Amino acid sequence: MSQRSREILRLVVETYMTTGEPVGSRFISKKLEHRLSPASIRNTMADLEEAGLLYAPHTSAGRLPTESGLRLFVDGLLQVGDLTQDERSSIEGRCAGSGRGFQEMLTEATSVLSGLSGHAGLVVAPKVDAPLRHVEFVPLGPGKALVVMVSESGQVENRMLDMPLGLTPAALAEAGEFLSRRLKGRTMGEARSEILGELAVRRAELDQLAARVVEAGLAVWSGEAERGTLIVRGSANLLDDVAAIADLERIRNLMEELENTEEMLRLIELAQGGEGVRIFIGSENTLFRRAGCSLIVAPLQNQQQRIVGAIGVIGPTRMNYARVVPMVDFTAQVVGRLLG
């Protein structure tokens, strides 16, 4: 691609990101450092259109970038900016608020990204299969119980479970003691096979109902561990620019995608596919193919450099990538440090 073509494509994309409107040759001629006639610019824009990088939404309109044009801009022409000190301090201060637990910290990180970018912020993280210290079942009524799991780090997680009818408090206590003895210092995944094998051998030694509770509990935990955590903040921002996104129904489709946690956890796989911030434009990924939105996402790495999730921003394809990329990158670094 010639230098002239690159410069005209850059101006079209940057103007589109600012206005959301088609860009005409006369406007481009006023912005170029080296003066060209509108006719010469139109010829170059026609060449870019033939190459699949620009398109004309109407016969007499200016040009807009295609997804391929946006991709070429992002990969080769984008000049990433930097955050101000106030923005850095805001991200660090809000994420590191004293007394916040893991969930609260991730929620705050998502909120600050949404606020600074003006788009929707999101974070996804798998359930942490942490070593446990104690497990206890608390009866809540017929067929219901609360399981309380305390990790070695002191984190407490409570879940509601459906119990077999007729289960006695003594049987619940026995199930809790059984699990606590065998899970102490281990993750649920590490202990699952051994516990189920021991149940088969010692089933006669346990109350029949207690054994069923243990099996049911393990099945529920194993299944939920695959779904993990999804937090989305600022999704209403996606509706502020419906005219630019051009189709409210596509936004509804995006909301449906965001509500599907299993689909969202694929963001972790996207982040794992490369180091640092990654940009997915429109139909480039299946999660947002129908919504016509772009996703800027970075992996969350703990201090052991293990990827434990992903954080990012979703917005229209004309979002300000140069501004949002450093926001996502810096927020991912801050959260990674706080994860320990």
XYZ file of C-alpha atoms in Angstrom:
340
model
C 0.000 0.000 0.000
C 1.329 3.419 -0.912
C 1.969 6.112 1.662
C -0.884 8.151 0.167
C -3.317 5.260 0.572
C -2.196 4.651 4.155
C -2.635 8.306 5.067
C -6.091 8.544 3.507
C -7.202 5.317 5.195
C -5.906 6.619 8.539
C -7.821 9.886 8.154
C -11.031 8.092 7.170
C -10.832 5.764 10.178
C -9.906 8.465 12.698
C -12.668 10.764 11.434
C -15.188 7.934 11.516
C -14.216 7.168 15.126
C -14.888 10.788 16.052
C -18.073 11.454 14.122
C -19.531 8.090 13.159
C -20.359 9.607 9.757
C -19.129 8.812 6.236
C -16.016 10.744 5.273
C -15.870 12.641 1.984
C -12.917 13.459 -0.282
C -13.271 17.224 0.221
C -12.891 16.808 3.984
C -9.824 14.580 3.506
C -8.203 17.111 1.174
C -8.295 19.729 3.938
C -6.640 17.391 6.438
C -3.778 16.018 4.340
C -0.341 17.492 4.942
C 0.406 17.367 1.223
C -2.407 18.929 -0.736
C -4.240 16.691 -3.174
C -7.282 17.470 -5.271
C -10.596 15.912 -4.235
C -10.512 14.000 -7.549
C -7.154 12.387 -6.703
C -8.443 11.513 -3.243
C -11.603 10.007 -4.716
C -9.487 7.794 -6.957
C -7.440 6.592 -4.003
C -10.584 5.984 -1.953
C -12.014 3.999 -4.867
C -8.873 1.852 -4.864
C -9.242 1.299 -1.098
C -12.874 0.362 -1.650
C -11.897 -2.120 -4.342
C -9.384 -3.613 -1.870
C -12.197 -4.160 0.638
C -10.924 -1.573 3.125
C -13.604 1.111 2.605
C -17.234 1.108 1.503
C -19.888 3.655 0.590
C -23.109 3.278 2.613
C -24.971 5.320 -0.044
C -24.280 6.156 -3.666
C -23.528 9.836 -3.044
C -22.092 9.431 0.449
C -18.503 9.463 1.605
C -16.687 6.330 2.713
C -16.620 4.294 5.891
C -14.023 1.695 6.920
C -14.906 -1.985 6.632
C -13.875 -4.411 9.361
C -10.840 -5.249 7.235
C -10.003 -1.563 7.030
C -10.326 -1.207 10.793
C -8.117 -4.266 11.261
C -5.414 -2.857 9.001
C -5.608 0.454 10.885
C -5.347 -1.234 14.281
C -2.474 -3.488 13.235
C -0.378 -0.992 11.307
C -1.524 2.614 11.728
C -2.818 2.901 15.291
C -0.784 5.104 17.599
C -1.628 4.008 21.132
C -1.865 6.835 23.642
C -1.031 6.844 27.324
C -3.055 7.301 30.477
C -2.839 10.448 32.536
C -1.529 10.225 36.074
C -5.026 10.952 37.386
C -6.432 8.030 35.383
C -3.720 5.699 36.665
C -4.320 6.831 40.248
C -8.071 6.367 39.848
C -7.685 2.800 38.559
C -5.168 1.831 41.250
C -7.102 3.481 44.070
C -10.483 2.015 43.216
C -9.167 -1.497 42.559
C -7.090 -1.585 45.730
C -9.814 -0.275 48.050
C -9.206 -1.561 51.564
C -11.345 -4.410 52.828
C -12.508 -5.553 49.421
C -12.709 -9.236 48.625
C -11.905 -10.900 45.322
C -15.382 -10.417 43.852
C -15.627 -6.788 44.954
C -12.228 -5.967 43.489
C -13.161 -7.436 40.101
C -16.481 -5.590 40.145
C -14.726 -2.304 40.897
C -12.166 -2.896 38.138
C -14.984 -3.485 35.662
C -16.823 -0.362 36.799
C -13.789 1.888 36.517
C -13.054 0.595 33.001
C -16.635 1.290 31.979
C -16.531 4.766 33.468
C -13.228 5.799 31.896
C -13.902 4.314 28.463
C -17.572 5.229 28.182
C -18.325 1.686 27.018
C -19.143 -1.613 28.713
C -16.452 -3.124 30.920
C -16.306 -6.823 31.647
C -14.196 -9.308 33.543
C -14.347 -13.090 33.526
C -12.577 -15.457 35.875
C -12.909 -19.178 36.507
C -13.890 -20.465 39.894
C -10.755 -20.735 41.956
C -10.300 -24.376 42.968
C -8.452 -23.392 46.143
C -7.315 -25.762 48.907
C -10.089 -26.080 51.503
C -9.926 -26.007 55.272
C -13.484 -26.772 56.282
C -16.815 -27.833 54.806
C -20.111 -27.661 56.660
C -23.760 -28.333 55.737
C -26.437 -26.168 57.373
C -30.061 -27.414 57.107
C -32.514 -24.752 55.891
C -35.706 -26.751 55.688
C -37.123 -29.781 53.869
C -34.994 -30.550 50.820
C -32.716 -27.515 51.235
C -29.312 -26.934 52.830
C -26.530 -24.387 52.751
C -22.999 -25.636 52.187
C -20.292 -23.435 53.692
C -16.780 -23.894 52.263
C -13.801 -22.203 53.896
C -10.528 -22.124 51.926
C -7.039 -22.256 53.413
C -6.762 -18.518 52.695
C -9.869 -17.831 54.756
C -12.213 -17.105 51.850
C -15.758 -18.251 52.585
C -18.182 -19.407 49.909
C -21.822 -20.326 50.520
C -24.059 -22.269 48.155
C -27.623 -23.524 48.253
C -28.118 -27.232 47.558
C -31.154 -29.432 47.005
C -31.076 -32.263 49.566
C -32.813 -35.639 49.645
C -36.063 -35.425 51.602
C -35.876 -36.987 55.050
C -32.249 -36.050 55.615
C -31.518 -35.642 59.313
C -29.279 -32.947 60.825
C -27.032 -35.762 62.089
C -26.559 -37.081 58.566
C -25.730 -33.597 57.324
C -23.171 -33.144 60.071
C -21.645 -36.528 59.234
C -21.346 -35.570 55.566
C -19.657 -32.291 56.484
C -17.165 -33.998 58.785
C -16.430 -36.621 56.149
C -15.632 -33.991 53.534
C -13.662 -31.742 55.891
C -11.334 -34.581 56.919
C -10.553 -35.526 53.331
C -10.518 -32.095 51.739
C -8.338 -30.290 54.237
C -5.386 -28.820 52.353
C -6.658 -30.072 48.998
C -8.711 -28.672 46.183
C -12.027 -30.218 45.280
C -10.559 -31.488 42.023
C -7.647 -33.191 43.761
C -9.873 -34.948 46.277
C -12.852 -35.805 44.069
C -11.660 -39.139 42.648
C -10.318 -40.365 45.965
C -13.478 -39.443 47.851
C -15.769 -41.105 45.339
C -13.609 -44.236 45.442
C -13.732 -44.281 49.215
C -17.472 -43.854 49.127
C -17.794 -46.967 46.993
C -15.689 -48.987 49.416
C -17.121 -47.624 52.650
C -20.693 -46.990 51.628
C -21.927 -49.432 54.260
C -20.142 -47.425 56.957
C -21.930 -44.221 56.138
C -25.542 -43.344 56.517
C -27.082 -43.949 53.079
C -28.537 -40.471 52.899
C -25.260 -38.843 53.927
C -23.481 -40.619 51.077
C -26.059 -39.274 48.640
C -25.500 -35.770 49.988
C -21.761 -36.030 49.448
C -22.187 -37.283 45.916
C -24.750 -34.611 45.068
C -22.568 -31.898 46.527
C -19.511 -32.976 44.611
C -21.455 -33.105 41.369
C -22.798 -29.588 41.849
C -19.415 -28.120 42.720
C -17.662 -29.794 39.817
C -20.230 -28.487 37.358
C -20.265 -24.942 38.639
C -16.479 -24.763 38.679
C -16.546 -24.800 34.896
C -18.778 -21.748 34.643
C -16.883 -19.342 36.836
C -17.500 -15.643 37.312
C -18.829 -13.049 34.896
C -19.122 -9.354 35.759
C -20.395 -6.747 33.308
C -20.687 -3.056 34.128
C -21.837 -0.194 31.931
C -23.789 -2.202 29.385
C -26.170 0.763 29.103
C -23.303 2.673 27.476
C -23.723 0.454 24.449
C -27.180 1.928 23.961
C -25.960 5.547 24.024
C -24.763 5.328 20.444
C -27.445 3.271 18.743
C -27.260 5.412 15.614
C -23.591 4.592 15.148
C -24.085 0.890 15.826
C -27.075 1.162 13.501
C -29.227 -1.648 14.866
C -30.840 -1.915 18.288
C -31.609 -5.584 17.690
C -27.889 -6.315 17.468
C -27.471 -4.706 20.894
C -30.177 -6.978 22.289
C -28.290 -9.920 20.837
C -25.135 -8.725 22.556
C -26.944 -8.522 25.883
C -28.032 -12.131 25.403
C -24.434 -13.128 24.767
C -23.270 -11.313 27.883
C -25.779 -13.192 29.975
C -24.417 -16.536 28.827
C -21.586 -17.184 31.262
C -20.322 -20.266 29.474
C -19.840 -18.238 26.297
C -18.145 -15.474 28.253
C -15.579 -17.823 29.709
C -14.293 -18.282 26.174
C -12.856 -14.785 26.609
C -10.196 -16.365 28.787
C -9.229 -18.574 25.857
C -9.087 -15.489 23.632
C -6.810 -13.733 26.090
C -4.609 -16.803 26.422
C -4.076 -16.841 22.675
C -1.488 -14.055 22.866
C 0.426 -11.861 25.241
C -0.875 -8.451 26.246
C -3.956 -6.693 24.915
C -5.842 -8.215 21.998
C -8.411 -6.480 19.792
C -11.313 -8.294 18.126
C -13.305 -6.251 15.615
C -16.913 -7.057 14.821
C -17.304 -10.519 13.348
C -13.721 -11.591 14.082
C -14.876 -13.565 17.099
C -17.994 -15.655 17.532
C -19.011 -14.036 20.822
C -19.900 -10.703 19.212
C -20.380 -11.657 15.587
C -24.066 -10.792 15.685
C -23.655 -7.598 17.683
C -21.270 -5.748 15.401
C -19.141 -4.625 18.352
C -15.438 -4.666 19.075
C -13.773 -6.265 22.073
C -10.491 -5.156 23.641
C -9.335 -7.789 26.122
C -6.245 -8.585 28.182
C -5.368 -11.619 30.293
C -5.377 -11.403 34.079
C -2.153 -12.909 35.380
C -1.345 -13.460 39.044
C 2.142 -12.991 40.477
C 3.020 -16.551 39.428
C 2.298 -15.475 35.814
C -0.647 -17.883 35.625
C -3.610 -16.648 33.583
C -6.641 -16.633 35.880
C -9.124 -14.650 33.813
C -9.583 -11.811 31.370
C -10.659 -8.173 31.545
C -11.742 -5.882 28.768
C -14.074 -3.368 27.151
C -16.872 -3.902 24.637
C -17.981 -1.031 22.429
C -18.925 -0.024 18.894
C -16.393 -0.730 16.174
C -15.637 2.993 16.034
C -14.490 3.167 19.651
C -11.274 5.055 20.360
C -8.846 2.127 20.327
C -5.825 4.347 21.002
C -7.385 5.461 24.276
C -9.047 2.218 25.413
C -6.089 -0.129 24.803
C -3.853 1.437 27.498
C -6.807 1.520 29.922
C -7.390 -2.209 29.555
C -3.675 -2.973 29.703
C -3.018 -0.944 32.859
C -6.148 -2.213 34.640
C -5.155 -5.823 33.880
C -1.710 -5.166 35.377
C -3.171 -3.578 38.529
C -5.662 -6.403 39.078
C -2.942 -8.980 38.428
C -0.759 -7.487 41.178
C -3.657 -7.453 43.603
C -4.538 -11.083 42.871
C -1.247 -12.133 44.493
